[in-house]
Coordinates of C-alpha atoms in Angstrom, one line a residue:
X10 CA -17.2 -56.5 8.5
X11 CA -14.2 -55.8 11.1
X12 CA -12.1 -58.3 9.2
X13 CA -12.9 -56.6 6.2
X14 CA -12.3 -53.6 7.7
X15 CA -8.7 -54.7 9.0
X16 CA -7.4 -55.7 5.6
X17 CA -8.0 -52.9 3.9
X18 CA -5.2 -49.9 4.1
X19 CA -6.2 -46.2 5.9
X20 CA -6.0 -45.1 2.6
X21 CA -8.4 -47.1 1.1
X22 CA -11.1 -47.1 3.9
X23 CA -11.1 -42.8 3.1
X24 CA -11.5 -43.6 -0.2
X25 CA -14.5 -45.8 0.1
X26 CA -15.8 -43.2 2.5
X27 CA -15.7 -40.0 0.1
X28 CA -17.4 -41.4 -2.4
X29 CA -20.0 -42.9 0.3
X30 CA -20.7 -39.4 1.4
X31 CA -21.1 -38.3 -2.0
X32 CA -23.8 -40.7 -3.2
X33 CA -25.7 -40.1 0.0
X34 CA -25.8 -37.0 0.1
X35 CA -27.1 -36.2 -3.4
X36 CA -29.5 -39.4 -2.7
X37 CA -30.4 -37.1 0.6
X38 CA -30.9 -33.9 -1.3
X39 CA -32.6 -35.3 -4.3
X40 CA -35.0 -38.0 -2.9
X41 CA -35.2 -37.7 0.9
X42 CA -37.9 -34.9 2.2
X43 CA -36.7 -32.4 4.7
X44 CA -38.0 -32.7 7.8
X45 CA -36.5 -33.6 11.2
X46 CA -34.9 -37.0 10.9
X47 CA -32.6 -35.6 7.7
X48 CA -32.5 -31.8 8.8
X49 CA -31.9 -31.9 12.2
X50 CA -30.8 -35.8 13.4
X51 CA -28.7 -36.4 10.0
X52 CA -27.0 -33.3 8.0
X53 CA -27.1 -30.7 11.2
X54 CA -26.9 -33.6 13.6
X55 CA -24.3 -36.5 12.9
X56 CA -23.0 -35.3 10.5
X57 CA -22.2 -32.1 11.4
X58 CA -21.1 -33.3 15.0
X59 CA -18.6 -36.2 13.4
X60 CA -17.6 -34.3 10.4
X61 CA -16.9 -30.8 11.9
X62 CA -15.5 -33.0 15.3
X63 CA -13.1 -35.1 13.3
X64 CA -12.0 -31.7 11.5
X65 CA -11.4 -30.1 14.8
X66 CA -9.3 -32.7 16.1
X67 CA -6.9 -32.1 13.3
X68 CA -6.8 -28.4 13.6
X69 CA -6.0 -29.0 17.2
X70 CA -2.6 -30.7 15.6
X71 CA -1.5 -28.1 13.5
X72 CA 0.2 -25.9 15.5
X73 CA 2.3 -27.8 17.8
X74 CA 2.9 -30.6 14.7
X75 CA 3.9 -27.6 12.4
X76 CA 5.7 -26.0 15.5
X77 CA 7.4 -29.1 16.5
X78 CA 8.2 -30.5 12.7
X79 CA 10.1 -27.2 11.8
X80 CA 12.8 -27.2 14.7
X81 CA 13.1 -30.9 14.0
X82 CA 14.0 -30.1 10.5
X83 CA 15.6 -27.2 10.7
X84 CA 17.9 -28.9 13.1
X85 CA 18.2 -31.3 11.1
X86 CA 19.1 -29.9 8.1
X87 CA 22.4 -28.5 10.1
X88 CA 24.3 -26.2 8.1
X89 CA 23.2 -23.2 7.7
X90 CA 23.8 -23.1 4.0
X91 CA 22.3 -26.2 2.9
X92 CA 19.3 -24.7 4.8
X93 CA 19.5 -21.8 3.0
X94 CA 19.7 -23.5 -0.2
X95 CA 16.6 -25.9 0.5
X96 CA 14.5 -22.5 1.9
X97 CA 15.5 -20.4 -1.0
X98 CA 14.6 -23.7 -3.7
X99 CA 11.4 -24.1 -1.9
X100 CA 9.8 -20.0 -1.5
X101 CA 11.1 -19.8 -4.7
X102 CA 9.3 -22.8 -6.6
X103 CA 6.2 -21.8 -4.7
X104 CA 5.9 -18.4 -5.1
X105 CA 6.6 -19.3 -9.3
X106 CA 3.9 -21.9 -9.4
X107 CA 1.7 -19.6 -7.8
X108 CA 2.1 -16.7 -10.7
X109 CA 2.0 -19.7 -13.3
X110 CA -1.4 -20.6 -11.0
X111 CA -3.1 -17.6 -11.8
X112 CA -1.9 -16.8 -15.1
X113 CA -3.1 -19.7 -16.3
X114 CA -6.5 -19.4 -14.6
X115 CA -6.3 -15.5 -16.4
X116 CA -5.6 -17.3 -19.8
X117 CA -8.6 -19.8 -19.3
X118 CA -11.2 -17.4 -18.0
X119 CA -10.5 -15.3 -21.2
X120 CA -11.0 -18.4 -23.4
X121 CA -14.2 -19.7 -22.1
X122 CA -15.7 -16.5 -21.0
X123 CA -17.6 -18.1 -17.3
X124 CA -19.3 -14.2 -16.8
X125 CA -20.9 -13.9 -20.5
X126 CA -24.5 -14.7 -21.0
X127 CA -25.4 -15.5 -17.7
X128 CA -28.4 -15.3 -15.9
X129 CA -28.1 -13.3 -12.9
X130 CA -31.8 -14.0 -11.6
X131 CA -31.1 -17.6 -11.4
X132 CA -27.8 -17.5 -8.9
X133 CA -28.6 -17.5 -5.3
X134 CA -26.3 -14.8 -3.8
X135 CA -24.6 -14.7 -0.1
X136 CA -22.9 -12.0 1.6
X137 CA -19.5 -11.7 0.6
X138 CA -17.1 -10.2 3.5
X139 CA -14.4 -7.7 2.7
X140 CA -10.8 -8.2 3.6
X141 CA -8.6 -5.5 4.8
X142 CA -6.0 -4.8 2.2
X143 CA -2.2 -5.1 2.8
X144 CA 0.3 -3.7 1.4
X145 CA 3.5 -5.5 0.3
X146 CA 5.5 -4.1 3.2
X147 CA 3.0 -5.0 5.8
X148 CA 2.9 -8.5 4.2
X149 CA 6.4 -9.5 4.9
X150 CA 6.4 -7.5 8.3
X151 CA 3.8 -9.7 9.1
X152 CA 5.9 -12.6 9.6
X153 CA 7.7 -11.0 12.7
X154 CA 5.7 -12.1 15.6
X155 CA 5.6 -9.6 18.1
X156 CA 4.5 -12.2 20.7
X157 CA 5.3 -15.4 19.7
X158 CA 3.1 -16.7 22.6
X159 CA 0.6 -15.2 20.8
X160 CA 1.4 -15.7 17.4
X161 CA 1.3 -19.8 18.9
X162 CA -2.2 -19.3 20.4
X163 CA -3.8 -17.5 17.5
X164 CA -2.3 -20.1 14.8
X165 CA -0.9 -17.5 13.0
X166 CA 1.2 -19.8 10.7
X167 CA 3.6 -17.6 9.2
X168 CA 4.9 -16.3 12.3
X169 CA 5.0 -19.5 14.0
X170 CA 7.4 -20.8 10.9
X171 CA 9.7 -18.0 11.0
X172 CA 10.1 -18.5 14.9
X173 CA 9.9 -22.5 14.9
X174 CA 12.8 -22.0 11.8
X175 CA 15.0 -19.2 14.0
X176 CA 15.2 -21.9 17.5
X177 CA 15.7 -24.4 14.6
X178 CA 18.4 -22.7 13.4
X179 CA 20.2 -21.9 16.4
X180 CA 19.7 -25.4 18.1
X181 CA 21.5 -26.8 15.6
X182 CA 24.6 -24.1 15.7
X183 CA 24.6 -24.4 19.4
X184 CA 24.7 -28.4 18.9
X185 CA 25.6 -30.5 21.9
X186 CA 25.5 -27.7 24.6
X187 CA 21.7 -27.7 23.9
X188 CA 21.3 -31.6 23.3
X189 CA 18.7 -31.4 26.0
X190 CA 16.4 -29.3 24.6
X191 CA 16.8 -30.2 21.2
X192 CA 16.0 -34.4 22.5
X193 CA 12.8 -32.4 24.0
X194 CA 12.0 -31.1 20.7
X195 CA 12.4 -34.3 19.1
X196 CA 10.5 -36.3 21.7
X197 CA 7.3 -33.8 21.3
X198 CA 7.5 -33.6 17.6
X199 CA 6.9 -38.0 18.2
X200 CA 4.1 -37.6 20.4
X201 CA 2.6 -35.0 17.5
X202 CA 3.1 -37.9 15.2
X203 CA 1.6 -40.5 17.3
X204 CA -1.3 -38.0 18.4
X205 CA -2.0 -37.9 14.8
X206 CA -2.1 -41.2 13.8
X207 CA -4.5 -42.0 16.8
X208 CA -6.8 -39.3 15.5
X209 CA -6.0 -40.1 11.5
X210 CA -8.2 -43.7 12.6
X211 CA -11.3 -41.7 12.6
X212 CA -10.5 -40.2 8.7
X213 CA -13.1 -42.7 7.3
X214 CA -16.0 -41.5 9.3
X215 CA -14.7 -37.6 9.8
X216 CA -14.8 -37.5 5.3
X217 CA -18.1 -39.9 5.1
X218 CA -19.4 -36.9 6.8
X219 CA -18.1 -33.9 5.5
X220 CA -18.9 -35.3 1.9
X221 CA -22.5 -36.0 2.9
X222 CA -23.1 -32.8 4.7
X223 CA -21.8 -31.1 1.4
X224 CA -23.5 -33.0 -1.1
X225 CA -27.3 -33.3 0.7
X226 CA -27.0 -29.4 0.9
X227 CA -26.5 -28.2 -2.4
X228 CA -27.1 -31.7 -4.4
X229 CA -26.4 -30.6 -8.4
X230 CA -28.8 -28.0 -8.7
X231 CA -26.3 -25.3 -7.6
X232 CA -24.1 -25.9 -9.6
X233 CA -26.1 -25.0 -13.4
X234 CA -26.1 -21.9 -13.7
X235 CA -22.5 -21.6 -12.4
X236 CA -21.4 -24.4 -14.8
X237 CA -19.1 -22.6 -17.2
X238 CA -17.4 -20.9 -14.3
X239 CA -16.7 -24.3 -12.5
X240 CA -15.8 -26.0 -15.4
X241 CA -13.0 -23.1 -15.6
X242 CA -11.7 -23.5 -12.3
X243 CA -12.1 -27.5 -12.8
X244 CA -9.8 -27.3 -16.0
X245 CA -7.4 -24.5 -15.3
X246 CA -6.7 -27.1 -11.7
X247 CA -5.6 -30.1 -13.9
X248 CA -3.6 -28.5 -15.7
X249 CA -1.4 -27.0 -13.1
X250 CA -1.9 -30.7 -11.4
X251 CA -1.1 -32.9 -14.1
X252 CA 0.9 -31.0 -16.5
X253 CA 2.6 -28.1 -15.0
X254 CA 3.9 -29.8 -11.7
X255 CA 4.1 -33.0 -13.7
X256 CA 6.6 -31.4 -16.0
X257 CA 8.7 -30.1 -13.4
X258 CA 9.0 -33.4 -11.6
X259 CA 10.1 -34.7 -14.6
X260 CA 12.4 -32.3 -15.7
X261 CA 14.0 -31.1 -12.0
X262 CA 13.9 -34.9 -10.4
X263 CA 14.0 -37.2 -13.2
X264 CA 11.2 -39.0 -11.5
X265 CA 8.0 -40.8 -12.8
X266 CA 4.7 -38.4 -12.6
X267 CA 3.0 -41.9 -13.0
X268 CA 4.4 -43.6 -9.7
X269 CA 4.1 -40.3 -8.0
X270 CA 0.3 -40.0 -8.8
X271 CA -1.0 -43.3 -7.9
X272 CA 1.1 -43.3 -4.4
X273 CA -0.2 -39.8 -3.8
X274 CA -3.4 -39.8 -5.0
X275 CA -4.7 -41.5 -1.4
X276 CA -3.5 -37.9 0.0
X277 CA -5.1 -35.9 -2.5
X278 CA -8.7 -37.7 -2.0
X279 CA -8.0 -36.7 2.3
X280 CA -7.5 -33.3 0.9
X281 CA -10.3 -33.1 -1.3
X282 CA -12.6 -34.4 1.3
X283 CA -11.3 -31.9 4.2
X284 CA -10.7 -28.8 2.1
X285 CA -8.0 -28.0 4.8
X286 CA -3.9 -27.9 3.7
X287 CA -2.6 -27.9 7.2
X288 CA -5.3 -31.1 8.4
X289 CA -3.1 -32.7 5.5
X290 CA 0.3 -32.5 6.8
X291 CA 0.8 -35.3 8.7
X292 CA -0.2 -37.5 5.7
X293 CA 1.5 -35.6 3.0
X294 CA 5.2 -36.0 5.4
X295 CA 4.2 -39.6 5.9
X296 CA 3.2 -41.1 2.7
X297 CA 6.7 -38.9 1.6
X298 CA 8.5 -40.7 3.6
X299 CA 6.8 -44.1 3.5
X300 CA 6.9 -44.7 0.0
X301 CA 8.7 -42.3 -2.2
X302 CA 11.7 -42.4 0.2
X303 CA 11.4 -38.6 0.7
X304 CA 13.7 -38.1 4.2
X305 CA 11.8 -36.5 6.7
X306 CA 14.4 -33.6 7.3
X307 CA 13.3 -32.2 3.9
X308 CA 9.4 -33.0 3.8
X309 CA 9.0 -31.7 7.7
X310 CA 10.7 -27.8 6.4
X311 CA 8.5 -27.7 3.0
X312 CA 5.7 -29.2 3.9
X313 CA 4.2 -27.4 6.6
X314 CA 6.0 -23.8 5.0
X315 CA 3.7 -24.8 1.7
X316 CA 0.1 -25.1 3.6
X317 CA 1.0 -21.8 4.3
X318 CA 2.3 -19.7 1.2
X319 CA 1.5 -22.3 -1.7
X320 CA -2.0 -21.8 -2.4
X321 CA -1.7 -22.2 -6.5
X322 CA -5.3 -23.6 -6.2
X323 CA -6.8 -20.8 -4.4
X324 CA -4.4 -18.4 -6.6
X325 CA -6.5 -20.4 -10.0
X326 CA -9.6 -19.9 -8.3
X327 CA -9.2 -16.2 -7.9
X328 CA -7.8 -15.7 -11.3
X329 CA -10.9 -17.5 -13.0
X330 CA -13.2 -15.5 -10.5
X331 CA -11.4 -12.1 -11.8
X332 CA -12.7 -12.6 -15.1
X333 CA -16.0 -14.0 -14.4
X334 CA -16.4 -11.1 -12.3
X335 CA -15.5 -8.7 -14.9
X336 CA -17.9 -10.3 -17.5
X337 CA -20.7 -11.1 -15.1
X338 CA -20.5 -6.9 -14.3
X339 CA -19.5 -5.5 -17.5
X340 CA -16.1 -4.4 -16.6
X341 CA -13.1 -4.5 -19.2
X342 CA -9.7 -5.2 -17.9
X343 CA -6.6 -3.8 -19.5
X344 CA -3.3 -6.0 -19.8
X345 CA -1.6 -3.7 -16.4
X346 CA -5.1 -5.1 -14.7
X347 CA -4.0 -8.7 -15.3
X348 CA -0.2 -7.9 -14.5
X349 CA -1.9 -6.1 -11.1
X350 CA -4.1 -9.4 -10.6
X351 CA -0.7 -12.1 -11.2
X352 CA 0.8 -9.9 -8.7
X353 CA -1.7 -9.6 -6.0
X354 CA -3.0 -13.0 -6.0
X355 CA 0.8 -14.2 -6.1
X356 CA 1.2 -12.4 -2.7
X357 CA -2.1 -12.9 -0.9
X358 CA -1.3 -16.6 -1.3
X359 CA 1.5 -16.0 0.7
X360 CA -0.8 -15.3 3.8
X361 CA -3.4 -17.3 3.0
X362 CA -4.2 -19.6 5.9
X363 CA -4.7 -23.8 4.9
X364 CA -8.6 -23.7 6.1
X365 CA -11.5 -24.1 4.6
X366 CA -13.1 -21.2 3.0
X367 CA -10.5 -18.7 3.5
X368 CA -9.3 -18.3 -0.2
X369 CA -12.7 -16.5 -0.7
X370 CA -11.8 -13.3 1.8
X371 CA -8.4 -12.7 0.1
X372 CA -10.2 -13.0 -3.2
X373 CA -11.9 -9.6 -2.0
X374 CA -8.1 -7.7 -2.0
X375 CA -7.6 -9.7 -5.7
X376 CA -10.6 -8.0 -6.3
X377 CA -10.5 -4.3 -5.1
X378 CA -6.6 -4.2 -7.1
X379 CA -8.6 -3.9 -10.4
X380 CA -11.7 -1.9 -9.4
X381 CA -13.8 -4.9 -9.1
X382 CA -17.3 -5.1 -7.2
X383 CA -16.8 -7.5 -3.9
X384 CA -20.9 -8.3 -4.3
X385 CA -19.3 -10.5 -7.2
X386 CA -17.8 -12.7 -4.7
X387 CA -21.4 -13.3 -3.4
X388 CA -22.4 -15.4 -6.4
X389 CA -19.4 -17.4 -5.9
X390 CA -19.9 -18.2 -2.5
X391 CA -23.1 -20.9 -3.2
X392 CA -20.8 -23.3 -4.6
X393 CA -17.4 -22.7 -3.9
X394 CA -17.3 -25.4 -1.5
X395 CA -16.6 -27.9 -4.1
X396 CA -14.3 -26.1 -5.4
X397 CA -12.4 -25.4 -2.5
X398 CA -12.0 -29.0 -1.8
X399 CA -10.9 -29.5 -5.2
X400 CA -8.2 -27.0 -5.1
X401 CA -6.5 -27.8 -1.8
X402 CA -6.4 -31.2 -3.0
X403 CA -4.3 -29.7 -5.9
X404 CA -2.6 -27.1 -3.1
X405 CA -1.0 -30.2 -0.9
X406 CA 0.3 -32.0 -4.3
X407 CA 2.5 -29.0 -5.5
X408 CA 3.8 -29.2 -1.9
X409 CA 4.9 -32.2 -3.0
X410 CA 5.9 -32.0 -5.8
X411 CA 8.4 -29.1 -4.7
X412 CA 9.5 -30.9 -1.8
X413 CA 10.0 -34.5 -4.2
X414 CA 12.5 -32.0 -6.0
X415 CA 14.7 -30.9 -3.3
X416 CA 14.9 -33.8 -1.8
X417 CA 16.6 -35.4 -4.7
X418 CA 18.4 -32.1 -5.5
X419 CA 20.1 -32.4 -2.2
X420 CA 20.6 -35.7 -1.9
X421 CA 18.2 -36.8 0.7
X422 CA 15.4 -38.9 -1.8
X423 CA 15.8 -42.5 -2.3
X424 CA 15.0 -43.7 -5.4
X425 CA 14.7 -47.5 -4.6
X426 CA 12.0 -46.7 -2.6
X427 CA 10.4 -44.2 -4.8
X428 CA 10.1 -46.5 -7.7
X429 CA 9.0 -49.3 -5.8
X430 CA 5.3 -49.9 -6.4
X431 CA 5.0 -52.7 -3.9
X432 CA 4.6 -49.9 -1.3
X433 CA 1.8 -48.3 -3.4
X434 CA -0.9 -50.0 -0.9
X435 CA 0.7 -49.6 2.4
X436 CA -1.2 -47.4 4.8
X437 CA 0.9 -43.8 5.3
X438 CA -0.3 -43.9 8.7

């Protein structure tokens, strides 16, 4: 089994492993008995342990890889326009795939109706948590730390880009009189790296056990009465994945949607199986580089800014939960509701931290924008979990997707590499 083991790619090994989880957990939920073996040994035991472990061990990446990754490019980017030009491309395509995100989610939700007929008895509701509303003002205030210290210990990410960005920037004006501490930089941003990849070997058994956790606690049977309101979310997500960021690859890189799917889709199952954006960067910057030829000046700037303000997937979950919300309760919606909702979501994606779960608190400011009762957000809550990993999987390939196109806008993508499918198999890490 070790040789087995050895031939097959990183990649491939998580693969095998998320759908392993899958079909043991629902074989777990459906035809193994509770009791303390599969209670308390397996799903709240092992797995729980290895899954939860291997999730923490990225988390404890994030903020020194992100930290690191940003100077690196900043610094590496130079010039201070070409920077500007690469930031200005990037918040811009993210923040208009975001109101694209939700509008198509809006347009969706109105043609399948999720909230009508349903039957309120049989949905098992949780408590839904309010979050504090922010104004617009506040929201862009927000990303001046006052303590950056602070901002670095409390993995505040916003903050910690606009500071990692501003020593960036300056490193690289200040050039060789700071060599020293820009070689430091550099050298720490490759331990990051290596630390990751040393963790990334335990992917296989960290996903087997999320996936099984998951699936041998809510099994199918959660899912039924929710079904029109999944298969909402579920629809309005491939669209935005496979025909609105599709499109733009096409038409703002000139580059294959098919090569870029089947190289990336190893990334999007790690996604899918974490539910985490920023446990993803290290792959997503890596299988970039490795085999679409994406230079790592480009994919270390956009790809740790979009696990923190490109949440399209979380934006098309709370658009689809708007009007299910409004149906489910009774509540009509006017057109300046919907215009309120594109706008709010748009910017609560903004601060919307890569995590699992957290797409569910900022639906509650989505929700109190159009009058909407938060105990909605209660029957979502059962089986979100699916749904969240299904959207950040979406989440880290508009990342890249955006960061595919200004790479080859500036000149830093090599196509040779790119189309090559020989590289289609290699391991990212």
């Amino acid at each position: 089994m070790k040789k087995i083991a050895s031939k097959m790619t990183l990649s491939t090994q998580i693969f095998i492993s998320l759908i392993g989880g899958m079909l043991l957990g629902v074989i777990f939920f459906y035809f193994v008995p509770s009791g303390f073996i599969k209670d308390d040994l397996l799903v709240n035991g092992a797995f729980y342990l290895f899954g939860t472990g291997f999730i923490r061990a990225m988390q404890m990446l994030v903020v020194p890889l992100v930290f690191c990754s940003l100077i690196c490019g900043t610094m590496s980017i130079g010039d201070t326009n070409t920077l500007g030009k690469v930031g200005i491309k990037t918040i811009g395509f993210y923040l208009i795939t975001t109101a694209i995100a939700i509008s198509i989610a809006l347009s969706i939700g109105e043609l399948i109706n999720p909230g009508f007929g349903l039957d309120m008895e049989s949905i098992k509701m949780s408590t839904a948590t309010a979050a504090q509303s922010t104004s617009v003002v506040d929201t862009f205030l927000n990303i001046v730390p006052k303590n950056p210290i602070g901002s670095l210990a409390e993995g505040n990410m916003l903050q910690i880009i606009f500071f990692a960005i501003l020593i960036g920037i300056i490193l690289a004006k200040l050039g060789d009189s700071v060599r020293n501490v820009a070689n430091g930089f550099n050298q720490w941003n490759q331990i990051m790296m290596s630390m990751t990849l040393m963790v990334m070997k335990f992917a296989p058994i960290g996903v087997f056990c999320l996936v099984a956790k998951t699936f041998s606690e809510i099994g199918f049977d959660g899912f039924l009465p929710m079904i029109k309101y999944m298969l909402g979310v579920l629809f309005a997500l491939a669209v935005q994945c496979f025909i609105v960021y599709m499109i733009m690859l096409k038409i703002f890189a000139k580059k294959s949607p098919i090569k870029f799917l089947k190289k990336f889709f190893p990334v999007m199952g790690f996604a899918f199986s974490t539910a985490t954006s920023n446990a993803t960067i290290p792959l997503s910057i890596e299988t970039l580089s490795k085999k679409m030829g994406v230079s790592k000046k480009i994919s270390s700037f956009t790809i740790p800014l979009g696990a923190t303000i490109n949440m399209d997937g979380t934006a098309i979950m709370q658009g689809v939960a708007v009007v299910f919300a409004a149906q489910a309760f009774g509540i009509d919606l006017s057109a300046m509701d919907y215009i309120t909702v594109i706008f709010t979501a748009t910017m609560a994606s903004i601060g919307t931290a890569g995590v699992p779960g957290v797409g569910l608190i900022t639906l509650s400011m989505v929700f109190a924008s159009v009058g909407l009762p938060v105990e909605a957000i209660g029957i979502i809550m059962g089986i979100d979990r699916i749904l969240d990993m299904t959207r950040t999987a979406v989440n880290i390939t508009g990342d890249a997707v955006c960061t595919i196109i200004v790479a080859e806008q500036n000149g830093n993508l090599k196509s040779d590499v790119y189309n090559d499918m020989t590289l289609i198999d290699q391991s990212a890490a």
